Amino acid sequence: MSGRVPGPARLPRREMLLALLGTLVWLAWSAGLRALELPDEGRYVGVAWEAIRGGQWLEPLLNGQPFFHKPPLFYWITEIAMSLFGVNQLAGRAAPVLGGWLAAVSLYLLLYRWAGATIARVALAVLLALPMFFLGTQYANLDMLVAGCITATLALTVDALLRRRVGLPWRATLLAAYASAGVGILAKGLIGIVLPGLIVVVWLLALRRWRDILALLWLPGIAAMLAVAAPWYALMQQRHPEFLHFFFVVQHLQRFASTGFNNVQPFWFFPAVLLVFHLPALPWLALGWGGARRRGARARQLAGADIGDEYGDQGGIGVLTAGGPGAPFATRTEAPAEVSADPHRLIPLLLSWLTVVVVFFSLPQSKLVGYILPAVPPIAALTAIGWQRLLPTSRMVRRAAVATLLLSALAGVAIVITLAVSPHRNTRELARDLAAWRADGEPIFSLGRYDYDLPFYARLREPMVVAEDWSDPEILTHDNWRKELAETRDFAPGGRAPLLIDEKTLPAALCAHPVNWVIAASRDAPATPWLKDLPSVSTRRGVSLWRITPVMVGCPR
């Protein structure tokens, strides 16, 4: 027997391919069923559509003007998907599907290598079945993509540190972790490195691994991260001198600290969200960690004694090999077939992961449900560990656990299908009417609204003119479409945006073209003197479409 701690388990190639392909198919099959929902899905997919129609991929555009609320990775993935698979809803959701796939696979590989095959397989099944995770991959915004980047960065970093502890090559893995952090920075800015960095530091501090923290500060890795992320930011700053201030100060720091943004929620909001969305997993967390005390206590005692002797702390990364089913833990071996099925070495990491994410996103007053998605993978892993602790119990309990997973998966699918049959806010039907009746070159005017998804569904080849009272200072105090369009003027030449006109000048603008199309809320038409007596050609979901000629609005001949 050797005192050397064994290294990570190797995945069978067939199982790895099955996990990769099966996860992708499960997350992608339903992603194109629903119409894009306003505002978020329409906004982000609409920006990607503008790049497709205009051939401008580097600089995100919203209605023809630079739009720097978010970095470009989501748009690039969506643009590539649309170019390869056509302009459709599935391609529009390629980024969250890819983000969910990356998160699931990263968790699976980390657990397989360092906690054993059983835990990895169960955690993957739990993660894919949880409604919150599944629905996050079906929604076209940045949240799941960011969660995937954070999970991948964290898994690679942890893998590198564990490899370092057992004397295996680890620098290449750490280099990949830094590159993944660079991708995360392209997904949503500094959170791509800040959040996984905080999780790892808290985990290492809890284990008193000071030297491991210093080992992470590696110049080649930092250079790799900058090589991935910095060029786009530098190019945008070169084109727009106010870009870095707007992106990092306004969109990062002020959003984190300010109360002037939407969706203000109390501090307990995210714990409540996680509790509600993970109700199917809670019995197995409770029973697994509260029951089978003797077996769990013995496993922890053996792991703690063995690890403490070697590393001087509880919950370290030492590895124990197991015998056959129900057999007591054996001594270390030189080259085990796989890492021990006892996963307690990763519990401090999982708890740090869950705690840091929840606390970090609970600090700002502005909270959206999707922000908390990076906390779902550790919940799945802890649930898998709890489920494994119940294995010695009755067959009925095991069947109940499997039934719970199936019901959870069906719940997520049922929600997607329900929203596909009865969608919420969108302009898909109105946009298709517009595309069917409008001739090329006929201008479109949007009165008092901007529907982000309409250019995508109508396949518009040019921006719309948006009429609103843009001189109203209240526009910049509310986080909505008006503010987003108004802020594009900061990056326009001379601060002027010709597509944003005062609503009082709209009747005169209609005189410049033989045929115009006007979009407005149906309820607003009676209060608009020049529009109230004109018949609309289409009304869908409370939004109306008018075909207007100069004669109809009293333009001089």
Coordinates of C-alpha atoms in Angstrom, one line a residue:
M1 CA 0.0 0.0 0.0
S2 CA 1.2 3.5 -0.8
G3 CA 0.5 6.7 1.0
R4 CA 0.0 8.6 -2.2
V5 CA -3.5 10.1 -2.6
P6 CA -5.1 8.8 -5.8
G7 CA -6.0 11.1 -8.6
P8 CA -9.3 11.8 -10.4
A9 CA -11.4 9.1 -12.0
R10 CA -11.3 8.9 -15.8
L11 CA -14.6 9.0 -17.6
P12 CA -15.4 6.2 -20.1
R13 CA -15.6 7.8 -23.5
R14 CA -18.9 6.3 -24.3
E15 CA -20.5 7.5 -21.1
M16 CA -19.1 11.0 -21.6
L17 CA -20.5 11.2 -25.2
L18 CA -23.9 10.0 -23.9
A19 CA -23.9 12.6 -21.2
L20 CA -22.9 15.4 -23.6
L21 CA -25.4 14.6 -26.3
G22 CA -28.2 13.5 -24.0
T23 CA -28.0 16.7 -22.0
L24 CA -28.0 18.9 -25.2
V25 CA -31.0 17.1 -26.7
W26 CA -33.0 17.3 -23.5
L27 CA -32.4 21.0 -23.2
A28 CA -32.8 21.9 -26.8
W29 CA -35.9 19.9 -28.0
S30 CA -38.4 22.3 -26.6
A31 CA -36.5 25.6 -26.8
G32 CA -38.2 26.6 -30.1
L33 CA -41.8 25.9 -29.1
R34 CA -42.6 29.2 -27.5
A35 CA -42.9 32.7 -29.0
L36 CA -40.3 35.2 -27.7
E37 CA -41.6 36.9 -24.6
L38 CA -41.4 40.7 -24.0
P39 CA -39.3 42.4 -22.9
D40 CA -36.2 40.4 -22.3
E41 CA -36.3 37.7 -25.0
G42 CA -37.4 40.1 -27.6
R43 CA -34.7 42.6 -26.7
Y44 CA -31.7 40.2 -26.8
V45 CA -32.8 38.2 -29.8
G46 CA -33.8 41.5 -31.5
V47 CA -30.3 42.9 -31.1
A48 CA -28.9 39.7 -32.6
W49 CA -31.3 40.0 -35.5
E50 CA -30.0 43.5 -36.2
A51 CA -26.5 42.1 -36.5
I52 CA -27.7 39.5 -39.0
R53 CA -29.6 42.0 -41.1
G54 CA -26.8 44.6 -41.1
G55 CA -23.7 42.4 -41.0
Q56 CA -22.4 44.4 -37.9
W57 CA -21.4 41.7 -35.3
L58 CA -18.9 43.6 -33.2
E59 CA -21.1 46.4 -32.0
P60 CA -24.5 45.5 -30.5
L61 CA -27.3 47.7 -32.0
L62 CA -30.8 48.4 -30.7
N63 CA -33.0 50.0 -33.4
G64 CA -29.9 51.0 -35.3
Q65 CA -28.0 52.6 -32.4
P66 CA -25.2 51.3 -30.2
F67 CA -26.5 49.4 -27.2
F68 CA -24.0 48.7 -24.4
H69 CA -26.1 47.4 -21.5
K70 CA -24.6 43.9 -22.0
P71 CA -21.4 42.5 -23.6
P72 CA -21.6 40.6 -26.9
L73 CA -21.4 36.9 -26.1
F74 CA -25.1 36.2 -26.1
Y75 CA -25.5 38.1 -29.4
W76 CA -22.6 36.3 -31.0
I77 CA -23.9 32.8 -30.1
T78 CA -27.4 33.8 -31.3
E79 CA -26.0 35.3 -34.5
I80 CA -24.0 32.1 -35.3
A81 CA -27.1 29.9 -34.5
M82 CA -29.3 32.0 -36.8
S83 CA -26.7 31.9 -39.6
L84 CA -26.4 28.1 -39.3
F85 CA -30.0 27.1 -38.5
G86 CA -32.1 29.9 -39.8
V87 CA -33.9 32.8 -38.1
N88 CA -36.2 31.1 -35.7
Q89 CA -37.0 30.8 -32.0
L90 CA -34.8 27.8 -31.4
A91 CA -31.8 29.7 -32.8
G92 CA -32.8 32.7 -30.7
R93 CA -32.5 30.5 -27.6
A94 CA -29.3 28.8 -28.5
A95 CA -27.3 30.9 -25.9
P96 CA -29.3 29.8 -22.8
V97 CA -29.4 26.2 -24.1
L98 CA -25.6 26.3 -24.5
G99 CA -25.2 27.9 -21.1
G100 CA -27.4 25.2 -19.4
W101 CA -25.5 22.5 -21.2
L102 CA -22.2 24.0 -20.1
A103 CA -23.3 24.2 -16.5
A104 CA -24.6 20.6 -16.4
V105 CA -21.6 19.1 -18.1
S106 CA -19.2 21.0 -15.9
L107 CA -20.8 19.9 -12.7
Y108 CA -21.0 16.3 -14.0
L109 CA -17.3 16.1 -14.9
L110 CA -16.2 17.7 -11.7
L111 CA -18.3 15.3 -9.6
Y112 CA -17.3 12.3 -11.6
R113 CA -13.6 13.0 -11.2
W114 CA -13.7 13.8 -7.5
A115 CA -16.9 12.4 -5.9
G116 CA -17.5 9.3 -7.9
A117 CA -19.7 8.1 -10.8
T118 CA -22.9 7.6 -8.8
I119 CA -23.0 11.1 -7.4
A120 CA -22.2 12.6 -10.8
R121 CA -24.9 10.7 -12.6
V122 CA -27.5 11.4 -10.0
A123 CA -26.6 15.1 -9.7
L124 CA -26.8 15.5 -13.5
A125 CA -30.3 13.8 -13.5
V126 CA -31.4 16.1 -10.6
L127 CA -30.1 19.2 -12.3
L128 CA -31.8 18.5 -15.6
A129 CA -35.1 17.6 -13.9
L130 CA -35.3 20.7 -11.7
P131 CA -37.9 23.1 -13.1
M132 CA -35.9 26.2 -12.4
F133 CA -32.9 24.9 -14.3
F134 CA -34.9 23.6 -17.3
L135 CA -36.9 26.7 -17.6
G136 CA -33.8 28.9 -17.4
T137 CA -32.5 27.2 -20.5
Q138 CA -35.7 27.9 -22.3
Y139 CA -35.6 31.7 -21.8
A140 CA -33.6 33.9 -24.1
N141 CA -31.7 36.2 -21.8
L142 CA -28.2 36.2 -20.3
D143 CA -28.8 34.5 -17.0
M144 CA -28.3 30.9 -18.0
L145 CA -25.4 31.7 -20.2
V146 CA -23.7 33.5 -17.3
A147 CA -24.5 30.6 -15.0
G148 CA -22.9 28.2 -17.4
C149 CA -19.7 30.3 -17.7
I150 CA -19.5 30.7 -13.9
T151 CA -20.0 26.9 -13.3
A152 CA -17.4 26.0 -15.9
T153 CA -14.9 28.5 -14.5
L154 CA -15.5 27.2 -11.0
A155 CA -15.3 23.5 -11.9
L156 CA -12.0 24.0 -13.8
T157 CA -10.5 26.0 -11.0
V158 CA -11.5 23.4 -8.4
D159 CA -10.2 20.6 -10.6
A160 CA -6.9 22.4 -11.0
L161 CA -6.5 22.8 -7.2
L162 CA -7.4 19.2 -6.5
R163 CA -5.0 18.0 -9.2
R164 CA -2.3 20.2 -7.6
R165 CA -3.0 18.6 -4.2
V166 CA -2.5 15.1 -5.5
G167 CA 0.6 15.9 -7.5
L168 CA -1.0 15.7 -11.0
P169 CA -0.4 18.3 -13.8
W170 CA -2.7 21.2 -13.1
R171 CA -1.4 24.3 -14.9
A172 CA -3.2 23.5 -18.1
T173 CA -6.5 23.2 -16.2
L174 CA -6.0 26.5 -14.4
L175 CA -5.2 28.1 -17.8
A176 CA -8.5 26.8 -19.1
A177 CA -10.2 28.2 -16.0
Y178 CA -8.9 31.6 -16.6
A179 CA -9.9 31.4 -20.3
S180 CA -13.3 30.4 -19.2
A181 CA -13.5 33.4 -16.9
G182 CA -12.6 35.6 -19.9
V183 CA -15.6 34.0 -21.7
G184 CA -17.7 34.8 -18.7
I185 CA -16.6 38.5 -18.8
L186 CA -17.8 38.5 -22.4
A187 CA -21.1 37.1 -21.2
K188 CA -21.9 39.6 -18.5
G189 CA -18.9 41.6 -17.5
L190 CA -16.9 41.4 -14.3
I191 CA -19.2 38.9 -12.6
G192 CA -17.6 36.3 -14.8
I193 CA -14.5 36.4 -12.7
V194 CA -15.7 38.0 -9.5
L195 CA -18.3 35.4 -8.5
P196 CA -16.3 32.2 -9.2
G197 CA -13.3 33.9 -7.5
L198 CA -15.3 34.7 -4.4
I199 CA -16.6 31.1 -4.2
V200 CA -13.2 29.6 -4.4
V201 CA -11.6 32.1 -2.0
V202 CA -14.4 31.4 0.6
W203 CA -14.0 27.7 0.2
L204 CA -10.2 27.8 0.6
L205 CA -10.4 30.1 3.6
A206 CA -12.8 27.8 5.2
L207 CA -10.3 25.0 4.7
R208 CA -7.3 27.2 5.7
R209 CA -5.7 26.7 2.3
W210 CA -3.8 30.0 2.1
R211 CA -1.2 28.7 -0.2
D212 CA -3.8 27.5 -2.7
I213 CA -5.1 31.1 -2.9
L214 CA -1.7 32.3 -3.8
A215 CA -1.2 29.6 -6.4
L216 CA -4.3 30.9 -8.2
L217 CA -2.6 34.3 -8.8
W218 CA -0.8 33.1 -11.9
L219 CA 0.3 35.6 -14.5
P220 CA -0.1 33.3 -17.6
G221 CA -3.6 32.6 -16.5
I222 CA -4.5 36.3 -16.1
A223 CA -2.9 37.0 -19.5
A224 CA -5.1 34.2 -21.0
M225 CA -8.2 35.8 -19.5
L226 CA -7.4 39.2 -20.8
A227 CA -6.5 37.8 -24.2
V228 CA -10.1 36.4 -24.4
A229 CA -12.0 39.3 -22.9
A230 CA -10.1 42.5 -23.4
P231 CA -10.0 43.0 -27.2
W232 CA -13.7 43.7 -27.5
Y233 CA -13.8 46.1 -24.6
A234 CA -10.7 47.9 -25.9
L235 CA -12.3 48.2 -29.4
M236 CA -15.6 49.6 -28.0
Q237 CA -13.7 52.1 -25.9
Q238 CA -11.7 53.2 -28.9
R239 CA -14.9 53.8 -30.9
H240 CA -16.8 55.4 -28.0
P241 CA -14.7 57.2 -25.3
E242 CA -17.7 57.0 -22.8
F243 CA -18.1 53.3 -23.2
L244 CA -16.1 52.0 -20.2
H245 CA -17.7 54.5 -17.8
F246 CA -21.2 53.6 -19.0
F247 CA -20.6 49.8 -19.0
F248 CA -18.6 49.4 -15.7
V249 CA -19.7 52.3 -13.6
V250 CA -23.4 52.7 -14.7
Q251 CA -24.3 49.2 -15.6
H252 CA -22.1 47.4 -13.0
L253 CA -21.5 49.5 -9.9
Q254 CA -24.7 51.7 -10.0
R255 CA -26.9 48.7 -10.7
F256 CA -25.4 46.8 -7.8
A257 CA -25.6 49.7 -5.3
S258 CA -28.5 51.9 -6.6
T259 CA -32.2 51.6 -5.8
G260 CA -33.3 53.3 -9.1
F261 CA -33.7 50.2 -11.1
N262 CA -36.7 47.9 -11.4
N263 CA -37.6 44.7 -9.6
V264 CA -36.8 45.9 -6.1
Q265 CA -37.2 43.0 -3.7
P266 CA -36.4 42.3 0.0
F267 CA -33.2 40.5 1.1
W268 CA -35.0 37.2 1.6
F269 CA -36.3 37.1 -2.0
F270 CA -33.8 34.6 -3.4
P271 CA -33.9 32.1 -0.5
A272 CA -37.7 32.1 -1.0
V273 CA -37.3 31.6 -4.8
L274 CA -34.9 28.7 -4.3
L275 CA -37.2 27.2 -1.7
V276 CA -40.3 27.3 -4.0
F277 CA -38.5 26.2 -7.2
H278 CA -36.7 23.3 -5.5
L279 CA -39.7 21.8 -3.5
P280 CA -39.3 18.5 -5.4
A281 CA -35.7 18.2 -4.1
L282 CA -36.3 19.3 -0.6
P283 CA -37.5 15.9 0.8
W284 CA -34.3 14.2 -0.4
L285 CA -32.1 17.0 1.0
A286 CA -33.9 16.7 4.3
L287 CA -34.1 12.9 4.5
G288 CA -30.7 12.4 3.1
W289 CA -29.0 14.8 5.5
G290 CA -31.2 14.2 8.5
G291 CA -31.7 10.5 8.2
A292 CA -29.3 7.6 8.0
R293 CA -27.3 9.3 10.7
R294 CA -25.2 6.4 11.7
R295 CA -23.9 5.7 8.1
G296 CA -23.4 9.4 7.4
A297 CA -21.6 9.9 10.8
R298 CA -19.3 6.9 10.1
A299 CA -18.5 8.1 6.6
R300 CA -17.6 11.6 7.9
Q301 CA -15.6 10.1 10.8
L302 CA -13.6 8.0 8.4
A303 CA -13.1 10.7 5.9
G304 CA -12.3 13.3 8.6
A305 CA -9.8 11.1 10.3
D306 CA -8.0 10.1 7.1
I307 CA -8.0 13.5 5.6
G308 CA -7.1 15.2 8.8
D309 CA -4.0 12.9 9.2
E310 CA -2.8 13.8 5.7
Y311 CA -3.9 17.5 5.3
G312 CA -4.7 18.8 8.8
D313 CA -8.3 19.8 8.2
Q314 CA -11.8 18.4 8.1
G315 CA -13.4 18.1 4.7
G316 CA -10.2 18.3 2.7
I317 CA -9.6 16.5 -0.6
G318 CA -8.1 13.2 0.5
V319 CA -9.6 10.1 -1.3
L320 CA -11.0 6.9 0.2
T321 CA -11.7 3.9 -1.9
A322 CA -14.8 1.8 -1.3
G323 CA -15.3 -1.9 -1.4
G324 CA -18.3 -3.7 -2.8
P325 CA -21.9 -2.6 -2.1
G326 CA -22.3 -2.0 1.6
A327 CA -18.7 -2.8 2.3
P328 CA -16.8 -0.7 4.8
F329 CA -14.3 1.8 3.4
A330 CA -10.9 0.4 2.6
T331 CA -7.5 1.9 2.8
R332 CA -5.9 3.9 0.0
T333 CA -4.6 2.2 -3.1
E334 CA -2.1 3.2 -5.6
A335 CA -4.3 3.4 -8.7
P336 CA -8.0 2.9 -7.9
A337 CA -10.6 2.4 -10.6
E338 CA -12.4 5.5 -9.6
V339 CA -12.4 8.1 -6.9
S340 CA -14.3 7.2 -3.7
A341 CA -18.0 7.3 -3.8
D342 CA -17.9 9.2 -0.5
P343 CA -18.2 12.9 -1.6
H344 CA -17.6 14.7 1.6
R345 CA -14.4 16.3 0.4
L346 CA -16.6 18.5 -1.9
I347 CA -19.3 19.5 0.6
P348 CA -17.4 22.6 1.9
L349 CA -17.1 23.7 -1.8
L350 CA -20.8 23.1 -2.5
L351 CA -21.9 25.0 0.6
S352 CA -19.6 27.9 -0.1
W353 CA -20.9 27.9 -3.7
L354 CA -24.5 28.1 -2.6
T355 CA -24.0 30.6 0.2
V356 CA -21.8 33.0 -1.8
V357 CA -24.2 33.1 -4.8
V358 CA -27.3 33.7 -2.6
V359 CA -25.6 36.4 -0.5
F360 CA -24.0 38.1 -3.4
F361 CA -27.2 38.5 -5.4
S362 CA -29.3 39.3 -2.3
L363 CA -27.2 42.5 -1.5
P364 CA -28.6 44.7 -4.4
Q365 CA -32.2 45.8 -4.1
S366 CA -32.9 45.0 -7.7
K367 CA -33.5 41.3 -8.1
L368 CA -34.6 39.1 -11.0
V369 CA -35.4 35.4 -10.6
G370 CA -32.8 34.4 -13.2
Y371 CA -29.9 36.0 -11.3
I372 CA -29.9 33.1 -8.8
L373 CA -29.4 30.3 -11.5
P374 CA -25.7 29.9 -10.5
A375 CA -26.9 28.5 -7.2
V376 CA -28.8 25.6 -8.8
P377 CA -25.9 23.3 -9.6
P378 CA -24.7 23.0 -6.0
I379 CA -28.3 22.3 -4.9
A380 CA -28.4 19.5 -7.4
A381 CA -25.1 18.1 -6.1
L382 CA -26.2 18.3 -2.5
T383 CA -29.4 16.6 -3.4
A384 CA -27.5 13.8 -5.1
I385 CA -25.4 13.3 -2.0
G386 CA -28.5 13.2 0.2
W387 CA -30.1 10.7 -2.2
Q388 CA -27.0 8.4 -2.0
R389 CA -27.2 8.5 1.8
L390 CA -30.7 6.9 1.5
L391 CA -29.5 4.0 -0.6
P392 CA -29.4 1.5 2.3
T393 CA -33.1 2.3 2.9
S394 CA -36.1 0.6 1.4
R395 CA -36.8 0.1 -2.3
M396 CA -39.9 2.2 -1.8
V397 CA -37.8 5.2 -0.9
R398 CA -35.6 4.8 -4.0
R399 CA -38.7 4.5 -6.2
A400 CA -40.1 7.6 -4.6
A401 CA -36.9 9.5 -5.4
V402 CA -37.0 8.5 -9.1
A403 CA -40.7 9.4 -9.2
T404 CA -39.9 12.8 -7.8
L405 CA -37.4 13.4 -10.5
L406 CA -39.8 12.4 -13.2
L407 CA -42.6 14.7 -11.8
S408 CA -40.1 17.6 -11.6
A409 CA -39.1 17.1 -15.2
L410 CA -42.7 16.8 -16.3
A411 CA -43.6 20.0 -14.5
G412 CA -40.9 22.0 -16.4
V413 CA -42.1 20.5 -19.7
A414 CA -45.7 21.3 -18.9
I415 CA -44.9 24.9 -18.2
V416 CA -43.1 25.3 -21.5
I417 CA -46.0 23.6 -23.4
T418 CA -48.5 25.8 -21.6
L419 CA -46.7 28.9 -22.6
A420 CA -46.4 27.7 -26.1
V421 CA -50.1 27.2 -26.4
S422 CA -51.0 30.4 -24.5
P423 CA -48.1 32.7 -24.8
H424 CA -47.7 35.9 -22.8
R425 CA -46.6 39.3 -24.2
N426 CA -45.4 39.2 -27.8
T427 CA -46.1 40.8 -31.2
R428 CA -45.6 37.7 -33.4
E429 CA -48.9 37.8 -35.1
L430 CA -48.9 41.5 -35.6
A431 CA -45.4 41.4 -37.0
R432 CA -46.4 38.7 -39.5
D433 CA -49.3 40.8 -40.6
L434 CA -46.9 43.7 -41.2
A435 CA -44.5 41.5 -43.1
A436 CA -47.3 40.2 -45.3
W437 CA -48.8 43.6 -46.3
R438 CA -45.8 46.0 -46.2
A439 CA -43.7 46.8 -49.3
D440 CA -40.0 47.2 -49.0
G441 CA -38.9 50.8 -48.2
E442 CA -42.2 51.8 -46.5
P443 CA -41.3 53.4 -43.2
I444 CA -42.6 52.1 -39.9
F445 CA -43.4 54.5 -37.0
S446 CA -44.0 53.2 -33.5
L447 CA -46.0 55.6 -31.3
G448 CA -45.4 55.5 -27.6
R449 CA -43.9 52.0 -27.6
Y450 CA -41.1 49.9 -28.9
D451 CA -41.8 46.2 -29.3
Y452 CA -38.4 44.5 -29.2
D453 CA -39.5 41.3 -31.0
L454 CA -41.3 43.0 -33.9
P455 CA -38.2 43.5 -36.1
F456 CA -37.3 39.8 -35.6
Y457 CA -40.7 38.4 -36.4
A458 CA -41.4 40.9 -39.3
R459 CA -37.8 40.4 -40.6
L460 CA -37.4 44.1 -40.9
R461 CA -34.3 45.2 -42.8
E462 CA -34.2 48.7 -41.4
P463 CA -34.9 50.3 -38.0
M464 CA -38.2 51.9 -37.0
V465 CA -38.9 55.5 -36.1
V466 CA -40.0 55.7 -32.5
A467 CA -42.2 58.7 -31.5
E468 CA -42.2 59.7 -27.8
D469 CA -41.7 62.8 -25.7
W470 CA -38.0 62.3 -25.5
S471 CA -37.5 65.6 -23.7
D472 CA -39.2 64.3 -20.6
P473 CA -36.6 64.0 -17.8
E474 CA -38.6 61.2 -16.2
I475 CA -37.6 58.9 -19.1
L476 CA -34.1 58.3 -17.6
T477 CA -35.5 57.5 -14.1
H478 CA -37.4 54.3 -15.0
D479 CA -35.6 51.2 -16.2
N480 CA -37.6 50.4 -19.3
W481 CA -37.6 50.5 -23.1
R482 CA -37.7 54.4 -23.1
K483 CA -34.6 54.6 -21.0
E484 CA -32.8 52.0 -23.1
L485 CA -33.5 53.8 -26.4
A486 CA -32.8 57.2 -24.9
E487 CA -29.4 56.1 -23.7
T488 CA -28.4 55.1 -27.2
R489 CA -28.2 58.8 -27.9
D490 CA -25.1 58.9 -25.7
F491 CA -23.2 56.9 -28.3
A492 CA -24.7 58.5 -31.4
P493 CA -22.7 61.1 -33.4
G494 CA -23.3 64.5 -31.8
G495 CA -25.8 62.8 -29.3
R496 CA -28.5 62.9 -31.9
A497 CA -30.6 59.9 -32.8
P498 CA -32.8 60.7 -35.9
L499 CA -34.9 57.7 -35.4
L500 CA -36.2 59.0 -32.0
I501 CA -38.6 61.8 -32.8
D502 CA -41.0 63.9 -30.7
E503 CA -44.5 62.4 -30.8
K504 CA -45.9 65.9 -31.8
T505 CA -44.0 65.8 -35.0
L506 CA -45.2 62.4 -36.1
P507 CA -48.1 63.7 -38.3
A508 CA -45.7 65.9 -40.2
A509 CA -43.3 63.0 -40.7
L510 CA -46.0 60.9 -42.3
C511 CA -46.3 63.5 -45.1
A512 CA -42.8 62.6 -46.4
H513 CA -43.8 59.1 -47.7
P514 CA -46.6 57.9 -49.9
V515 CA -47.3 55.0 -47.6
N516 CA -46.5 54.7 -43.8
W517 CA -47.1 52.1 -41.2
V518 CA -47.9 53.1 -37.6
I519 CA -47.9 50.9 -34.6
A520 CA -49.6 51.9 -31.3
A521 CA -51.4 50.5 -28.3
S522 CA -55.1 50.1 -29.2
R523 CA -56.1 51.9 -26.0
D524 CA -54.0 55.0 -27.0
A525 CA -55.7 55.6 -30.4
P526 CA -58.8 57.3 -29.1
A527 CA -56.7 59.9 -27.3
T528 CA -54.7 60.7 -30.4
P529 CA -56.6 63.3 -32.5
W530 CA -55.2 62.5 -35.9
L531 CA -55.3 58.7 -35.3
K532 CA -58.6 58.1 -33.5
D533 CA -60.8 58.1 -36.7
L534 CA -58.5 56.0 -38.8
P535 CA -59.3 52.3 -39.2
S536 CA -56.6 49.9 -38.2
V537 CA -55.7 47.1 -40.6
S538 CA -54.8 44.7 -37.7
T539 CA -55.2 44.4 -34.0
R540 CA -53.4 41.7 -32.0
R541 CA -53.1 41.5 -28.2
G542 CA -54.0 45.1 -27.6
V543 CA -51.6 46.5 -30.3
S544 CA -52.9 47.9 -33.5
L545 CA -51.4 48.5 -37.0
W546 CA -52.4 51.3 -39.4
R547 CA -51.5 51.8 -43.0
I548 CA -51.5 55.6 -43.5
T549 CA -51.1 57.8 -46.5
P550 CA -50.4 61.5 -46.4
V551 CA -54.0 62.3 -47.5
M552 CA -55.4 60.4 -44.4
V553 CA -53.6 62.8 -42.0
G554 CA -54.4 66.0 -43.9
C555 CA -51.0 66.6 -45.5
P556 CA -50.9 69.4 -48.1
R557 CA -50.7 68.2 -51.6

